[in-house]
GROMACS .gro file of C-alpha atoms in nm:
model
  365
    1UNK     CA    1   0.098   3.775  -1.096
    2UNK     CA    2   0.354   3.575  -1.285
    3UNK     CA    3   0.590   3.354  -1.089
    4UNK     CA    4   0.921   3.198  -1.184
    5UNK     CA    5   0.915   2.837  -1.289
    6UNK     CA    6   0.940   2.572  -1.013
    7UNK     CA    7   1.287   2.446  -0.947
    8UNK     CA    8   1.378   2.093  -1.054
    9UNK     CA    9   1.621   1.863  -0.861
   10UNK     CA   10   1.870   1.739  -1.130
   11UNK     CA   11   2.164   1.635  -0.913
   12UNK     CA   12   2.184   1.358  -0.663
   13UNK     CA   13   2.459   1.211  -0.448
   14UNK     CA   14   2.510   0.843  -0.409
   15UNK     CA   15   2.471   0.679  -0.073
   16UNK     CA   16   2.723   0.447   0.070
   17UNK     CA   17   2.572   0.102   0.150
   18UNK     CA   18   2.796  -0.129   0.348
   19UNK     CA   19   2.726  -0.502   0.414
   20UNK     CA   20   2.822  -0.855   0.321
   21UNK     CA   21   2.731  -0.805  -0.045
   22UNK     CA   22   2.926  -1.099  -0.173
   23UNK     CA   23   2.895  -1.315   0.131
   24UNK     CA   24   2.696  -1.643   0.045
   25UNK     CA   25   2.594  -1.517  -0.293
   26UNK     CA   26   2.232  -1.463  -0.173
   27UNK     CA   27   2.228  -1.089  -0.217
   28UNK     CA   28   2.092  -0.973  -0.545
   29UNK     CA   29   2.346  -0.744  -0.711
   30UNK     CA   30   2.368  -0.548  -1.028
   31UNK     CA   31   2.668  -0.564  -1.255
   32UNK     CA   32   2.859  -0.321  -1.044
   33UNK     CA   33   2.825  -0.524  -0.741
   34UNK     CA   34   2.602  -0.286  -0.569
   35UNK     CA   35   2.308  -0.354  -0.340
   36UNK     CA   36   1.965  -0.305  -0.503
   37UNK     CA   37   1.737  -0.106  -0.281
   38UNK     CA   38   1.360  -0.163  -0.318
   39UNK     CA   39   1.231   0.018  -0.001
   40UNK     CA   40   1.337   0.339   0.174
   41UNK     CA   41   1.200   0.540   0.464
   42UNK     CA   42   1.323   0.847   0.665
   43UNK     CA   43   1.256   0.974   1.012
   44UNK     CA   44   1.373   1.289   1.191
   45UNK     CA   45   1.749   1.187   1.195
   46UNK     CA   46   1.733   0.826   1.074
   47UNK     CA   47   1.692   0.652   0.741
   48UNK     CA   48   1.629   0.280   0.667
   49UNK     CA   49   1.662   0.071   0.350
   50UNK     CA   50   1.543  -0.273   0.247
   51UNK     CA   51   1.739  -0.453  -0.029
   52UNK     CA   52   1.599  -0.673  -0.293
   53UNK     CA   53   1.708  -0.972  -0.082
   54UNK     CA   54   1.516  -0.839   0.214
   55UNK     CA   55   1.817  -0.718   0.416
   56UNK     CA   56   1.787  -0.416   0.651
   57UNK     CA   57   2.035  -0.110   0.627
   58UNK     CA   58   2.020   0.190   0.852
   59UNK     CA   59   2.207   0.521   0.886
   60UNK     CA   60   2.175   0.835   1.091
   61UNK     CA   61   2.137   0.906   1.466
   62UNK     CA   62   2.195   0.650   1.741
   63UNK     CA   63   2.065   0.836   2.050
   64UNK     CA   64   1.756   0.620   2.097
   65UNK     CA   65   1.909   0.303   1.946
   66UNK     CA   66   1.722   0.359   1.623
   67UNK     CA   67   2.019   0.224   1.421
   68UNK     CA   68   1.931  -0.117   1.536
   69UNK     CA   69   2.292  -0.212   1.600
   70UNK     CA   70   2.243  -0.299   1.963
   71UNK     CA   71   2.390   0.016   2.125
   72UNK     CA   72   2.376   0.396   2.120
   73UNK     CA   73   2.759   0.444   2.154
   74UNK     CA   74   2.701   0.707   2.419
   75UNK     CA   75   3.011   0.907   2.528
   76UNK     CA   76   3.089   1.224   2.712
   77UNK     CA   77   3.188   1.522   2.499
   78UNK     CA   78   3.215   1.783   2.785
   79UNK     CA   79   3.042   1.847   3.112
   80UNK     CA   80   2.666   1.806   3.068
   81UNK     CA   81   2.707   1.724   2.698
   82UNK     CA   82   2.673   1.360   2.550
   83UNK     CA   83   2.756   1.227   2.210
   84UNK     CA   84   2.635   0.913   2.028
   85UNK     CA   85   2.790   0.679   1.774
   86UNK     CA   86   2.596   0.798   1.471
   87UNK     CA   87   2.642   0.634   1.140
   88UNK     CA   88   2.715   0.835   0.825
   89UNK     CA   89   2.697   0.526   0.596
   90UNK     CA   90   2.420   0.269   0.547
   91UNK     CA   91   2.521  -0.046   0.734
   92UNK     CA   92   2.345  -0.391   0.726
   93UNK     CA   93   2.166  -0.495   1.039
   94UNK     CA   94   2.122  -0.865   1.071
   95UNK     CA   95   2.056  -0.929   1.437
   96UNK     CA   96   1.693  -0.956   1.550
   97UNK     CA   97   1.562  -1.056   1.900
   98UNK     CA   98   1.264  -1.124   2.117
   99UNK     CA   99   1.204  -1.075   2.486
  100UNK     CA  100   1.267  -1.382   2.724
  101UNK     CA  101   0.892  -1.349   2.824
  102UNK     CA  102   0.773  -1.377   2.450
  103UNK     CA  103   1.008  -1.663   2.386
  104UNK     CA  104   0.865  -1.855   2.689
  105UNK     CA  105   0.516  -1.777   2.583
  106UNK     CA  106   0.467  -1.516   2.850
  107UNK     CA  107   0.254  -1.203   2.854
  108UNK     CA  108   0.321  -0.827   2.914
  109UNK     CA  109   0.232  -0.854   3.285
  110UNK     CA  110   0.555  -1.048   3.337
  111UNK     CA  111   0.756  -0.749   3.237
  112UNK     CA  112   0.539  -0.501   3.430
  113UNK     CA  113   0.590  -0.706   3.749
  114UNK     CA  114   0.957  -0.726   3.714
  115UNK     CA  115   1.013  -1.064   3.533
  116UNK     CA  116   1.192  -1.037   3.208
  117UNK     CA  117   1.335  -0.697   3.300
  118UNK     CA  118   1.687  -0.644   3.433
  119UNK     CA  119   1.805  -0.415   3.716
  120UNK     CA  120   1.832  -0.103   3.484
  121UNK     CA  121   1.469  -0.167   3.356
  122UNK     CA  122   1.577  -0.296   3.018
  123UNK     CA  123   1.394  -0.590   2.874
  124UNK     CA  124   1.588  -0.910   2.873
  125UNK     CA  125   1.617  -1.044   2.515
  126UNK     CA  126   1.731  -1.349   2.324
  127UNK     CA  127   1.869  -1.343   1.969
  128UNK     CA  128   1.661  -1.512   1.697
  129UNK     CA  129   1.820  -1.775   1.486
  130UNK     CA  130   1.821  -1.785   1.114
  131UNK     CA  131   1.826  -1.535   0.843
  132UNK     CA  132   1.532  -1.279   0.864
  133UNK     CA  133   1.420  -1.112   0.535
  134UNK     CA  134   1.205  -0.801   0.548
  135UNK     CA  135   0.931  -0.677   0.315
  136UNK     CA  136   0.840  -0.338   0.463
  137UNK     CA  137   1.002  -0.069   0.683
  138UNK     CA  138   0.883   0.271   0.812
  139UNK     CA  139   1.071   0.538   1.017
  140UNK     CA  140   0.882   0.746   1.282
  141UNK     CA  141   1.043   1.047   1.450
  142UNK     CA  142   1.291   0.832   1.662
  143UNK     CA  143   1.171   0.471   1.601
  144UNK     CA  144   1.134   0.219   1.331
  145UNK     CA  145   0.897  -0.060   1.243
  146UNK     CA  146   0.962  -0.339   1.000
  147UNK     CA  147   0.743  -0.638   0.861
  148UNK     CA  148   0.902  -0.974   0.783
  149UNK     CA  149   0.862  -1.106   0.421
  150UNK     CA  150   0.634  -1.407   0.376
  151UNK     CA  151   0.801  -1.744   0.388
  152UNK     CA  152   0.739  -2.114   0.447
  153UNK     CA  153   0.873  -2.078   0.806
  154UNK     CA  154   0.546  -1.914   0.924
  155UNK     CA  155   0.341  -1.604   0.931
  156UNK     CA  156   0.543  -1.283   0.887
  157UNK     CA  157   0.650  -1.115   1.209
  158UNK     CA  158   0.671  -0.744   1.307
  159UNK     CA  159   0.984  -0.586   1.457
  160UNK     CA  160   1.030  -0.243   1.626
  161UNK     CA  161   1.322  -0.060   1.767
  162UNK     CA  162   1.443   0.283   1.880
  163UNK     CA  163   1.261   0.529   2.103
  164UNK     CA  164   0.983   0.369   2.317
  165UNK     CA  165   0.805   0.683   2.418
  166UNK     CA  166   0.428   0.634   2.474
  167UNK     CA  167   0.470   0.262   2.415
  168UNK     CA  168   0.493   0.314   2.044
  169UNK     CA  169   0.712  -0.002   2.004
  170UNK     CA  170   0.418  -0.214   2.115
  171UNK     CA  171   0.609  -0.406   2.388
  172UNK     CA  172   0.388  -0.294   2.670
  173UNK     CA  173   0.659  -0.077   2.842
  174UNK     CA  174   0.811   0.269   2.771
  175UNK     CA  175   1.170   0.166   2.708
  176UNK     CA  176   1.404   0.220   2.417
  177UNK     CA  177   1.508  -0.082   2.211
  178UNK     CA  178   1.865  -0.096   2.054
  179UNK     CA  179   1.799  -0.405   1.852
  180UNK     CA  180   1.496  -0.498   1.614
  181UNK     CA  181   1.271  -0.678   1.852
  182UNK     CA  182   0.974  -0.899   1.771
  183UNK     CA  183   0.636  -0.750   1.867
  184UNK     CA  184   0.472  -1.044   2.065
  185UNK     CA  185   0.127  -0.883   2.066
  186UNK     CA  186   0.105  -0.939   1.682
  187UNK     CA  187   0.165  -1.314   1.706
  188UNK     CA  188  -0.059  -1.600   1.795
  189UNK     CA  189  -0.357  -1.804   1.645
  190UNK     CA  190  -0.559  -1.486   1.558
  191UNK     CA  191  -0.294  -1.388   1.310
  192UNK     CA  192  -0.234  -1.730   1.161
  193UNK     CA  193  -0.459  -1.653   0.853
  194UNK     CA  194  -0.463  -1.269   0.901
  195UNK     CA  195  -0.085  -1.187   0.929
  196UNK     CA  196   0.063  -0.835   0.922
  197UNK     CA  197   0.158  -0.734   0.565
  198UNK     CA  198   0.263  -0.359   0.616
  199UNK     CA  199   0.322  -0.099   0.881
  200UNK     CA  200   0.379   0.277   0.912
  201UNK     CA  201   0.531   0.473   1.202
  202UNK     CA  202   0.408   0.811   1.295
  203UNK     CA  203   0.596   1.050   1.534
  204UNK     CA  204   0.502   0.850   1.843
  205UNK     CA  205   0.273   0.572   1.713
  206UNK     CA  206   0.281   0.267   1.506
  207UNK     CA  207   0.007   0.127   1.269
  208UNK     CA  208   0.001  -0.217   1.126
  209UNK     CA  209  -0.216  -0.346   0.845
  210UNK     CA  210  -0.309  -0.719   0.817
  211UNK     CA  211  -0.378  -0.946   0.525
  212UNK     CA  212  -0.760  -0.914   0.567
  213UNK     CA  213  -0.755  -0.529   0.591
  214UNK     CA  214  -0.761  -0.488   0.968
  215UNK     CA  215  -0.562  -0.231   1.144
  216UNK     CA  216  -0.380  -0.243   1.472
  217UNK     CA  217  -0.267   0.073   1.660
  218UNK     CA  218  -0.016   0.131   1.933
  219UNK     CA  219   0.135   0.450   2.089
  220UNK     CA  220  -0.009   0.791   2.096
  221UNK     CA  221  -0.074   1.064   1.833
  222UNK     CA  222  -0.309   1.288   2.010
  223UNK     CA  223  -0.222   1.550   2.272
  224UNK     CA  224  -0.508   1.434   2.507
  225UNK     CA  225  -0.574   1.087   2.646
  226UNK     CA  226  -0.371   0.792   2.747
  227UNK     CA  227  -0.106   0.603   2.530
  228UNK     CA  228  -0.207   0.271   2.381
  229UNK     CA  229   0.073   0.037   2.514
  230UNK     CA  230   0.001  -0.287   2.322
  231UNK     CA  231  -0.124  -0.344   1.957
  232UNK     CA  232  -0.491  -0.281   1.969
  233UNK     CA  233  -0.745  -0.348   1.679
  234UNK     CA  234  -0.919  -0.031   1.541
  235UNK     CA  235  -1.261  -0.187   1.589
  236UNK     CA  236  -1.454   0.111   1.451
  237UNK     CA  237  -1.327  -0.010   1.110
  238UNK     CA  238  -1.315  -0.379   1.150
  239UNK     CA  239  -1.662  -0.409   1.307
  240UNK     CA  240  -1.824  -0.204   1.033
  241UNK     CA  241  -1.689  -0.430   0.750
  242UNK     CA  242  -1.422  -0.185   0.628
  243UNK     CA  243  -1.136  -0.351   0.438
  244UNK     CA  244  -0.833  -0.116   0.474
  245UNK     CA  245  -0.603  -0.102   0.180
  246UNK     CA  246  -0.344   0.157   0.297
  247UNK     CA  247  -0.260   0.336   0.611
  248UNK     CA  248  -0.058   0.657   0.700
  249UNK     CA  249   0.052   0.817   1.022
  250UNK     CA  250   0.199   1.164   1.083
  251UNK     CA  251   0.288   1.397   1.356
  252UNK     CA  252  -0.058   1.383   1.517
  253UNK     CA  253  -0.265   1.219   1.254
  254UNK     CA  254  -0.375   0.872   1.131
  255UNK     CA  255  -0.530   0.788   0.796
  256UNK     CA  256  -0.684   0.473   0.659
  257UNK     CA  257  -0.818   0.415   0.312
  258UNK     CA  258  -1.061   0.127   0.232
  259UNK     CA  259  -1.157  -0.099  -0.053
  260UNK     CA  260  -1.499   0.059  -0.092
  261UNK     CA  261  -1.369   0.414  -0.155
  262UNK     CA  262  -1.394   0.548   0.199
  263UNK     CA  263  -1.118   0.734   0.361
  264UNK     CA  264  -1.108   0.808   0.734
  265UNK     CA  265  -0.875   1.003   0.960
  266UNK     CA  266  -0.847   1.099   1.326
  267UNK     CA  267  -0.611   1.296   1.555
  268UNK     CA  268  -0.510   1.662   1.567
  269UNK     CA  269  -0.462   1.855   1.236
  270UNK     CA  270  -0.413   2.226   1.311
  271UNK     CA  271  -0.311   2.281   0.943
  272UNK     CA  272  -0.608   2.106   0.800
  273UNK     CA  273  -0.409   1.784   0.727
  274UNK     CA  274  -0.711   1.575   0.857
  275UNK     CA  275  -0.888   1.676   0.527
  276UNK     CA  276  -1.226   1.757   0.681
  277UNK     CA  277  -1.255   2.083   0.484
  278UNK     CA  278  -1.255   2.456   0.553
  279UNK     CA  279  -1.470   2.554   0.843
  280UNK     CA  280  -1.479   2.195   0.982
  281UNK     CA  281  -1.326   2.062   1.303
  282UNK     CA  282  -0.947   2.029   1.306
  283UNK     CA  283  -0.945   1.730   1.539
  284UNK     CA  284  -1.124   1.411   1.597
  285UNK     CA  285  -1.090   1.153   1.876
  286UNK     CA  286  -1.231   0.872   1.658
  287UNK     CA  287  -1.206   0.771   1.290
  288UNK     CA  288  -1.403   1.017   1.081
  289UNK     CA  289  -1.497   1.014   0.711
  290UNK     CA  290  -1.295   1.252   0.481
  291UNK     CA  291  -1.584   1.363   0.271
  292UNK     CA  292  -1.368   1.542   0.011
  293UNK     CA  293  -1.239   1.194  -0.108
  294UNK     CA  294  -1.584   1.028  -0.108
  295UNK     CA  295  -1.597   0.737  -0.362
  296UNK     CA  296  -1.222   0.789  -0.449
  297UNK     CA  297  -1.016   0.480  -0.443
  298UNK     CA  298  -0.693   0.591  -0.275
  299UNK     CA  299  -0.415   0.344  -0.348
  300UNK     CA  300  -0.159   0.504  -0.112
  301UNK     CA  301  -0.154   0.774   0.161
  302UNK     CA  302   0.145   0.954   0.331
  303UNK     CA  303   0.131   1.183   0.628
  304UNK     CA  304   0.381   1.450   0.707
  305UNK     CA  305   0.435   1.698   0.998
  306UNK     CA  306   0.156   1.929   0.872
  307UNK     CA  307   0.020   1.778   0.537
  308UNK     CA  308  -0.108   1.467   0.377
  309UNK     CA  309  -0.063   1.335   0.035
  310UNK     CA  310  -0.278   1.072  -0.156
  311UNK     CA  311  -0.232   0.875  -0.473
  312UNK     CA  312  -0.594   0.826  -0.615
  313UNK     CA  313  -0.680   0.563  -0.874
  314UNK     CA  314  -0.798   0.681  -1.217
  315UNK     CA  315  -0.856   0.374  -1.423
  316UNK     CA  316  -1.215   0.402  -1.532
  317UNK     CA  317  -1.525   0.620  -1.574
  318UNK     CA  318  -1.621   0.582  -1.217
  319UNK     CA  319  -1.277   0.685  -1.099
  320UNK     CA  320  -1.293   0.988  -1.322
  321UNK     CA  321  -1.639   1.084  -1.188
  322UNK     CA  322  -1.516   1.068  -0.836
  323UNK     CA  323  -1.204   1.266  -0.912
  324UNK     CA  324  -1.408   1.554  -1.060
  325UNK     CA  325  -1.537   1.624  -0.712
  326UNK     CA  326  -1.181   1.679  -0.579
  327UNK     CA  327  -1.033   2.029  -0.587
  328UNK     CA  328  -0.709   2.050  -0.791
  329UNK     CA  329  -0.398   2.234  -0.698
  330UNK     CA  330  -0.252   2.411  -0.993
  331UNK     CA  331   0.116   2.529  -1.027
  332UNK     CA  332   0.008   2.894  -0.975
  333UNK     CA  333  -0.133   2.790  -0.640
  334UNK     CA  334   0.191   2.628  -0.532
  335UNK     CA  335   0.387   2.949  -0.638
  336UNK     CA  336   0.140   3.175  -0.456
  337UNK     CA  337   0.189   2.970  -0.140
  338UNK     CA  338   0.567   2.975  -0.166
  339UNK     CA  339   0.551   3.361  -0.198
  340UNK     CA  340   0.341   3.378   0.114
  341UNK     CA  341   0.582   3.171   0.309
  342UNK     CA  342   0.870   3.389   0.194
  343UNK     CA  343   0.697   3.697   0.302
  344UNK     CA  344   0.614   3.547   0.639
  345UNK     CA  345   0.979   3.442   0.692
  346UNK     CA  346   1.111   3.782   0.596
  347UNK     CA  347   0.865   3.939   0.842
  348UNK     CA  348   0.970   3.704   1.119
  349UNK     CA  349   1.328   3.796   1.051
  350UNK     CA  350   1.263   4.168   1.099
  351UNK     CA  351   1.241   4.263   0.732
  352UNK     CA  352   0.937   4.474   0.796
  353UNK     CA  353   0.988   4.719   1.096
  354UNK     CA  354   0.693   4.758   1.320
  355UNK     CA  355   0.549   5.107   1.354
  356UNK     CA  356   0.726   5.320   1.622
  357UNK     CA  357   0.540   5.398   1.928
  358UNK     CA  358   0.478   5.756   2.025
  359UNK     CA  359   0.713   5.879   2.289
  360UNK     CA  360   0.558   6.020   2.606
  361UNK     CA  361   0.664   6.363   2.692
  362UNK     CA  362   0.577   6.724   2.715
  363UNK     CA  363   0.450   6.890   2.403
  364UNK     CA  364   0.481   7.245   2.288
  365UNK     CA  365   0.275   7.495   2.479
   0.00000   0.00000   0.00000
């Protein structure tokens, strides 16, 4: 069948980015005096940007503190209904903090036993001094993770804020954070020469990649099992010599691609997003090879609510040989899929009436 051509997006609206653009002359500007954005990420109702100078900007919902401005702005709309101080513009967030326990060289047990936590259960924090510049940012469903840019001051740090469900913020406690807070579990001698370089946020988990290609996980992305409350090394990869080059996290999936052309995934993928192939299991509790991408050097991976996208290298004959094994999605396949979705939606909306049941009653004698 013939399908109409795919629609193209040819109109965009400019975003409003507010901050101290001219303050101090340290922000890189274009001729129009605008902030130059180099990184962007979106969650369910939140968006985050990083400028060329490493400054953080957020916009969207404030219910869980994911704006990173130190508050939710909660107010009463009516009986049983609350509102929050959401932000319709991108505003610069320049305040970062760490817990009193981390500042004093403490451990998570101090918070769990009551030390470092106030009467409401919120972690006591202190503001970090100095200007903090970021290199990477990623939004989950209701939380955000950011990685500091390398500097002469020391190894880059990791900050998280927003919803703390399942311990996805990595602070050892299920509590929301309203200000970007240092993840103490990713600091110390072990990270001196193997510091964090990038991070991704899934719906309820966070995955951090280090300089040497090790991966640390916190939170929960599977329906079964306990949550991981502190950053934990994915030893199934590190202990087998895998050097991870990129990571991805979705609704209930996690992906890692390696320098040797191996891609692994684990979690729950009811729509086949784990990539194991037709007829294979749709879930895995441990990292499992994605055989459909065997020998393919994946330079980047991104996970959605029910799908996964890869950017695969195609620089030489070996790359071309590996790519030949991968099935290709043609434009006709996409249009056929769109038509199937349209038919399903029209059916759900009552477009096709179900057959009428025969009425019980006396027939003709």
